[in-house]
mmCIF file with all atom_site columns, C-alpha atoms in Angstrom:
data_model
loop_
_atom_site.group_PDB
_atom_site.id
_atom_site.type_symbol
_atom_site.label_atom_id
_atom_site.label_alt_id
_atom_site.label_comp_id
_atom_site.label_asym_id
_atom_site.label_entity_id
_atom_site.label_seq_id
_atom_site.pdbx_PDB_ins_code
_atom_site.Cartn_x
_atom_site.Cartn_y
_atom_site.Cartn_z
_atom_site.occupancy
_atom_site.B_iso_or_equiv
_atom_site.pdbx_formal_charge
_atom_site.auth_seq_id
_atom_site.auth_comp_id
_atom_site.auth_asym_id
_atom_site.auth_atom_id
_atom_site.pdbx_PDB_model_num
ATOM 1   C CA . UNK L 1 1   ? 169.372 -130.922 112.108 1.00 42.00 ? 25  UNK L CA 1
ATOM 2   C CA . UNK L 1 2   ? 169.429 -134.263 113.930 1.00 48.00 ? 26  UNK L CA 1
ATOM 3   C CA . UNK L 1 3   ? 167.201 -135.919 111.352 1.00 48.00 ? 27  UNK L CA 1
ATOM 4   C CA . UNK L 1 4   ? 169.731 -135.231 108.599 1.00 48.00 ? 28  UNK L CA 1
ATOM 5   C CA . UNK L 1 5   ? 172.636 -136.947 110.371 1.00 47.00 ? 29  UNK L CA 1
ATOM 6   C CA . UNK L 1 6   ? 173.658 -140.172 108.668 1.00 52.00 ? 30  UNK L CA 1
ATOM 7   C CA . UNK L 1 7   ? 176.274 -142.369 110.293 1.00 53.00 ? 31  UNK L CA 1
ATOM 8   C CA . UNK L 1 8   ? 178.130 -144.567 107.817 1.00 58.00 ? 32  UNK L CA 1
ATOM 9   C CA . UNK L 1 9   ? 178.920 -147.050 110.593 1.00 57.00 ? 33  UNK L CA 1
ATOM 10  C CA . UNK L 1 10  ? 175.240 -148.003 110.635 1.00 64.00 ? 34  UNK L CA 1
ATOM 11  C CA . UNK L 1 11  ? 175.454 -149.373 107.107 1.00 82.00 ? 35  UNK L CA 1
ATOM 12  C CA . UNK L 1 12  ? 177.645 -152.390 107.951 1.00 86.00 ? 36  UNK L CA 1
ATOM 13  C CA . UNK L 1 13  ? 177.126 -154.882 110.770 1.00 88.00 ? 37  UNK L CA 1
ATOM 14  C CA . UNK L 1 14  ? 180.177 -156.768 112.036 1.00 90.00 ? 38  UNK L CA 1
ATOM 15  C CA . UNK L 1 15  ? 179.601 -160.175 113.619 1.00 92.00 ? 39  UNK L CA 1
ATOM 16  C CA . UNK L 1 16  ? 182.522 -161.685 115.560 1.00 92.00 ? 40  UNK L CA 1
ATOM 17  C CA . UNK L 1 17  ? 182.572 -165.256 116.797 1.00 92.00 ? 41  UNK L CA 1
ATOM 18  C CA . UNK L 1 18  ? 185.149 -167.874 117.679 1.00 90.00 ? 42  UNK L CA 1
ATOM 19  C CA . UNK L 1 19  ? 185.072 -171.628 117.270 1.00 89.00 ? 43  UNK L CA 1
ATOM 20  C CA . UNK L 1 20  ? 187.248 -174.707 117.444 1.00 87.00 ? 44  UNK L CA 1
ATOM 21  C CA . UNK L 1 21  ? 187.016 -177.388 114.760 1.00 88.00 ? 45  UNK L CA 1
ATOM 22  C CA . UNK L 1 22  ? 184.655 -179.462 116.922 1.00 87.00 ? 46  UNK L CA 1
ATOM 23  C CA . UNK L 1 23  ? 182.300 -176.468 116.983 1.00 88.00 ? 47  UNK L CA 1
ATOM 24  C CA . UNK L 1 24  ? 182.318 -175.786 113.226 1.00 92.00 ? 48  UNK L CA 1
ATOM 25  C CA . UNK L 1 25  ? 179.017 -177.632 112.609 1.00 92.00 ? 49  UNK L CA 1
ATOM 26  C CA . UNK L 1 26  ? 177.278 -175.125 114.900 1.00 91.00 ? 50  UNK L CA 1
ATOM 27  C CA . UNK L 1 27  ? 178.544 -172.160 112.859 1.00 93.00 ? 51  UNK L CA 1
ATOM 28  C CA . UNK L 1 28  ? 176.725 -173.098 109.666 1.00 94.00 ? 52  UNK L CA 1
ATOM 29  C CA . UNK L 1 29  ? 173.112 -172.765 110.918 1.00 94.00 ? 53  UNK L CA 1
ATOM 30  C CA . UNK L 1 30  ? 174.059 -169.354 112.325 1.00 94.00 ? 54  UNK L CA 1
ATOM 31  C CA . UNK L 1 31  ? 175.551 -168.271 108.992 1.00 94.00 ? 55  UNK L CA 1
ATOM 32  C CA . UNK L 1 32  ? 172.550 -169.539 107.010 1.00 93.00 ? 56  UNK L CA 1
ATOM 33  C CA . UNK L 1 33  ? 170.209 -167.672 109.361 1.00 94.00 ? 57  UNK L CA 1
ATOM 34  C CA . UNK L 1 34  ? 172.225 -164.458 109.057 1.00 92.00 ? 58  UNK L CA 1
ATOM 35  C CA . UNK L 1 35  ? 172.276 -164.839 105.278 1.00 90.00 ? 59  UNK L CA 1
ATOM 36  C CA . UNK L 1 36  ? 168.521 -165.284 105.112 1.00 91.00 ? 60  UNK L CA 1
ATOM 37  C CA . UNK L 1 37  ? 167.431 -162.650 107.645 1.00 91.00 ? 61  UNK L CA 1
ATOM 38  C CA . UNK L 1 38  ? 169.934 -159.786 107.626 1.00 87.00 ? 62  UNK L CA 1
ATOM 39  C CA . UNK L 1 39  ? 168.788 -156.479 106.228 1.00 85.00 ? 63  UNK L CA 1
ATOM 40  C CA . UNK L 1 40  ? 172.106 -154.617 106.271 1.00 85.00 ? 64  UNK L CA 1
ATOM 41  C CA . UNK L 1 41  ? 175.482 -155.581 104.802 1.00 87.00 ? 65  UNK L CA 1
ATOM 42  C CA . UNK L 1 42  ? 177.340 -158.011 107.057 1.00 90.00 ? 66  UNK L CA 1
ATOM 43  C CA . UNK L 1 43  ? 180.988 -158.763 107.643 1.00 92.00 ? 67  UNK L CA 1
ATOM 44  C CA . UNK L 1 44  ? 181.430 -161.942 109.639 1.00 94.00 ? 68  UNK L CA 1
ATOM 45  C CA . UNK L 1 45  ? 184.739 -162.478 111.432 1.00 94.00 ? 69  UNK L CA 1
ATOM 46  C CA . UNK L 1 46  ? 185.351 -166.052 112.579 1.00 94.00 ? 70  UNK L CA 1
ATOM 47  C CA . UNK L 1 47  ? 188.271 -166.449 114.975 1.00 93.00 ? 71  UNK L CA 1
ATOM 48  C CA . UNK L 1 48  ? 189.871 -169.892 114.871 1.00 92.00 ? 72  UNK L CA 1
ATOM 49  C CA . UNK L 1 49  ? 193.044 -171.606 115.959 1.00 87.00 ? 73  UNK L CA 1
ATOM 50  C CA . UNK L 1 50  ? 195.807 -171.363 113.348 1.00 86.00 ? 74  UNK L CA 1
ATOM 51  C CA . UNK L 1 51  ? 195.682 -175.106 112.699 1.00 87.00 ? 75  UNK L CA 1
ATOM 52  C CA . UNK L 1 52  ? 191.908 -175.041 112.042 1.00 90.00 ? 76  UNK L CA 1
ATOM 53  C CA . UNK L 1 53  ? 191.684 -172.136 109.593 1.00 92.00 ? 77  UNK L CA 1
ATOM 54  C CA . UNK L 1 54  ? 192.209 -174.144 106.404 1.00 94.00 ? 78  UNK L CA 1
ATOM 55  C CA . UNK L 1 55  ? 189.625 -176.732 107.440 1.00 94.00 ? 79  UNK L CA 1
ATOM 56  C CA . UNK L 1 56  ? 187.062 -173.982 108.087 1.00 95.00 ? 80  UNK L CA 1
ATOM 57  C CA . UNK L 1 57  ? 187.868 -172.327 104.742 1.00 95.00 ? 81  UNK L CA 1
ATOM 58  C CA . UNK L 1 58  ? 187.196 -175.631 102.936 1.00 94.00 ? 82  UNK L CA 1
ATOM 59  C CA . UNK L 1 59  ? 183.930 -176.236 104.798 1.00 94.00 ? 83  UNK L CA 1
ATOM 60  C CA . UNK L 1 60  ? 182.693 -172.714 104.060 1.00 94.00 ? 84  UNK L CA 1
ATOM 61  C CA . UNK L 1 61  ? 183.572 -173.083 100.374 1.00 94.00 ? 85  UNK L CA 1
ATOM 62  C CA . UNK L 1 62  ? 181.825 -176.486 100.147 1.00 93.00 ? 86  UNK L CA 1
ATOM 63  C CA . UNK L 1 63  ? 178.645 -174.902 101.494 1.00 92.00 ? 87  UNK L CA 1
ATOM 64  C CA . UNK L 1 64  ? 178.868 -171.920 99.145  1.00 90.00 ? 88  UNK L CA 1
ATOM 65  C CA . UNK L 1 65  ? 179.058 -169.464 102.033 1.00 90.00 ? 89  UNK L CA 1
ATOM 66  C CA . UNK L 1 66  ? 182.345 -167.812 101.027 1.00 85.00 ? 90  UNK L CA 1
ATOM 67  C CA . UNK L 1 67  ? 180.874 -166.773 97.682  1.00 83.00 ? 91  UNK L CA 1
ATOM 68  C CA . UNK L 1 68  ? 177.579 -165.503 99.078  1.00 84.00 ? 92  UNK L CA 1
ATOM 69  C CA . UNK L 1 69  ? 178.736 -163.702 102.244 1.00 89.00 ? 93  UNK L CA 1
ATOM 70  C CA . UNK L 1 70  ? 181.618 -161.506 103.368 1.00 93.00 ? 94  UNK L CA 1
ATOM 71  C CA . UNK L 1 71  ? 183.460 -163.827 105.773 1.00 95.00 ? 95  UNK L CA 1
ATOM 72  C CA . UNK L 1 72  ? 186.895 -163.229 107.226 1.00 94.00 ? 96  UNK L CA 1
ATOM 73  C CA . UNK L 1 73  ? 188.732 -166.082 108.933 1.00 94.00 ? 97  UNK L CA 1
ATOM 74  C CA . UNK L 1 74  ? 190.963 -164.654 111.656 1.00 93.00 ? 98  UNK L CA 1
ATOM 75  C CA . UNK L 1 75  ? 193.718 -166.942 112.911 1.00 92.00 ? 99  UNK L CA 1
ATOM 76  C CA . UNK L 1 76  ? 194.387 -166.878 116.643 1.00 87.00 ? 100 UNK L CA 1
ATOM 77  C CA . UNK L 1 77  ? 197.168 -168.463 118.643 1.00 81.00 ? 101 UNK L CA 1
ATOM 78  C CA . UNK L 1 78  ? 196.760 -168.698 122.399 1.00 74.00 ? 102 UNK L CA 1
ATOM 79  C CA . UNK L 1 79  ? 199.508 -166.558 123.966 1.00 73.00 ? 103 UNK L CA 1
ATOM 80  C CA . UNK L 1 80  ? 202.307 -168.538 125.614 1.00 72.00 ? 104 UNK L CA 1
ATOM 81  C CA . UNK L 1 81  ? 201.546 -167.120 129.055 1.00 71.00 ? 105 UNK L CA 1
ATOM 82  C CA . UNK L 1 82  ? 198.071 -168.708 128.858 1.00 68.00 ? 106 UNK L CA 1
ATOM 83  C CA . UNK L 1 83  ? 199.227 -172.273 128.255 1.00 64.00 ? 107 UNK L CA 1
ATOM 84  C CA . UNK L 1 84  ? 199.482 -173.060 131.981 1.00 64.00 ? 108 UNK L CA 1
ATOM 85  C CA . UNK L 1 85  ? 196.035 -171.577 132.573 1.00 61.00 ? 109 UNK L CA 1
ATOM 86  C CA . UNK L 1 86  ? 194.593 -173.695 129.760 1.00 59.00 ? 110 UNK L CA 1
ATOM 87  C CA . UNK L 1 87  ? 196.202 -176.786 131.290 1.00 56.00 ? 111 UNK L CA 1
ATOM 88  C CA . UNK L 1 88  ? 194.503 -176.040 134.622 1.00 54.00 ? 112 UNK L CA 1
ATOM 89  C CA . UNK L 1 89  ? 191.130 -175.476 132.942 1.00 54.00 ? 113 UNK L CA 1
ATOM 90  C CA . UNK L 1 90  ? 191.586 -178.659 130.911 1.00 57.00 ? 114 UNK L CA 1
ATOM 91  C CA . UNK L 1 91  ? 191.968 -180.660 134.107 1.00 61.00 ? 115 UNK L CA 1
ATOM 92  C CA . UNK L 1 92  ? 188.960 -179.136 135.913 1.00 61.00 ? 116 UNK L CA 1
ATOM 93  C CA . UNK L 1 93  ? 186.614 -177.804 133.217 1.00 57.00 ? 117 UNK L CA 1
ATOM 94  C CA . UNK L 1 94  ? 187.460 -179.560 129.939 1.00 57.00 ? 118 UNK L CA 1
ATOM 95  C CA . UNK L 1 95  ? 184.797 -177.701 127.946 1.00 54.00 ? 119 UNK L CA 1
ATOM 96  C CA . UNK L 1 96  ? 186.380 -174.326 128.806 1.00 55.00 ? 120 UNK L CA 1
ATOM 97  C CA . UNK L 1 97  ? 189.923 -175.211 127.734 1.00 55.00 ? 121 UNK L CA 1
ATOM 98  C CA . UNK L 1 98  ? 189.370 -174.581 124.022 1.00 71.00 ? 122 UNK L CA 1
ATOM 99  C CA . UNK L 1 99  ? 191.104 -171.904 121.982 1.00 72.00 ? 123 UNK L CA 1
ATOM 100 C CA . UNK L 1 100 ? 187.717 -170.404 121.137 1.00 76.00 ? 124 UNK L CA 1
ATOM 101 C CA . UNK L 1 101 ? 186.984 -169.852 124.810 1.00 72.00 ? 125 UNK L CA 1
ATOM 102 C CA . UNK L 1 102 ? 190.204 -167.884 125.309 1.00 73.00 ? 126 UNK L CA 1
ATOM 103 C CA . UNK L 1 103 ? 190.034 -166.022 121.980 1.00 81.00 ? 127 UNK L CA 1
ATOM 104 C CA . UNK L 1 104 ? 187.063 -163.954 123.146 1.00 77.00 ? 128 UNK L CA 1
ATOM 105 C CA . UNK L 1 105 ? 189.299 -162.214 125.677 1.00 77.00 ? 129 UNK L CA 1
ATOM 106 C CA . UNK L 1 106 ? 191.430 -160.928 122.788 1.00 80.00 ? 130 UNK L CA 1
ATOM 107 C CA . UNK L 1 107 ? 188.692 -159.667 120.440 1.00 84.00 ? 131 UNK L CA 1
ATOM 108 C CA . UNK L 1 108 ? 189.526 -156.072 121.361 1.00 82.00 ? 132 UNK L CA 1
ATOM 109 C CA . UNK L 1 109 ? 193.126 -156.644 120.238 1.00 83.00 ? 133 UNK L CA 1
ATOM 110 C CA . UNK L 1 110 ? 192.233 -158.595 117.095 1.00 82.00 ? 134 UNK L CA 1
ATOM 111 C CA . UNK L 1 111 ? 189.789 -155.997 115.736 1.00 78.00 ? 135 UNK L CA 1
#
């Protein structure tokens, strides 16, 4: 019956976020909170610009988060056809011109 149905997808929670190196400090409180309060197994996917991935890896290791949580760093390069769009946003809305802002539009393709 319906009460006997167990969905294995319910056993793991995937958290996807994107950040540029200037936003890395904001990731750590989120990760510490998830670590302390989650009740189901987590896989955290952090989407970063290719040039920032090693820096994030080092910062996560220094804080002991890589050893205590399942974290995947996903490298993302802004597609060439977006470079003009980013330039326009950089001129008008500087805070929206980051790689992290554009990466969210590609989550469905990355995962």
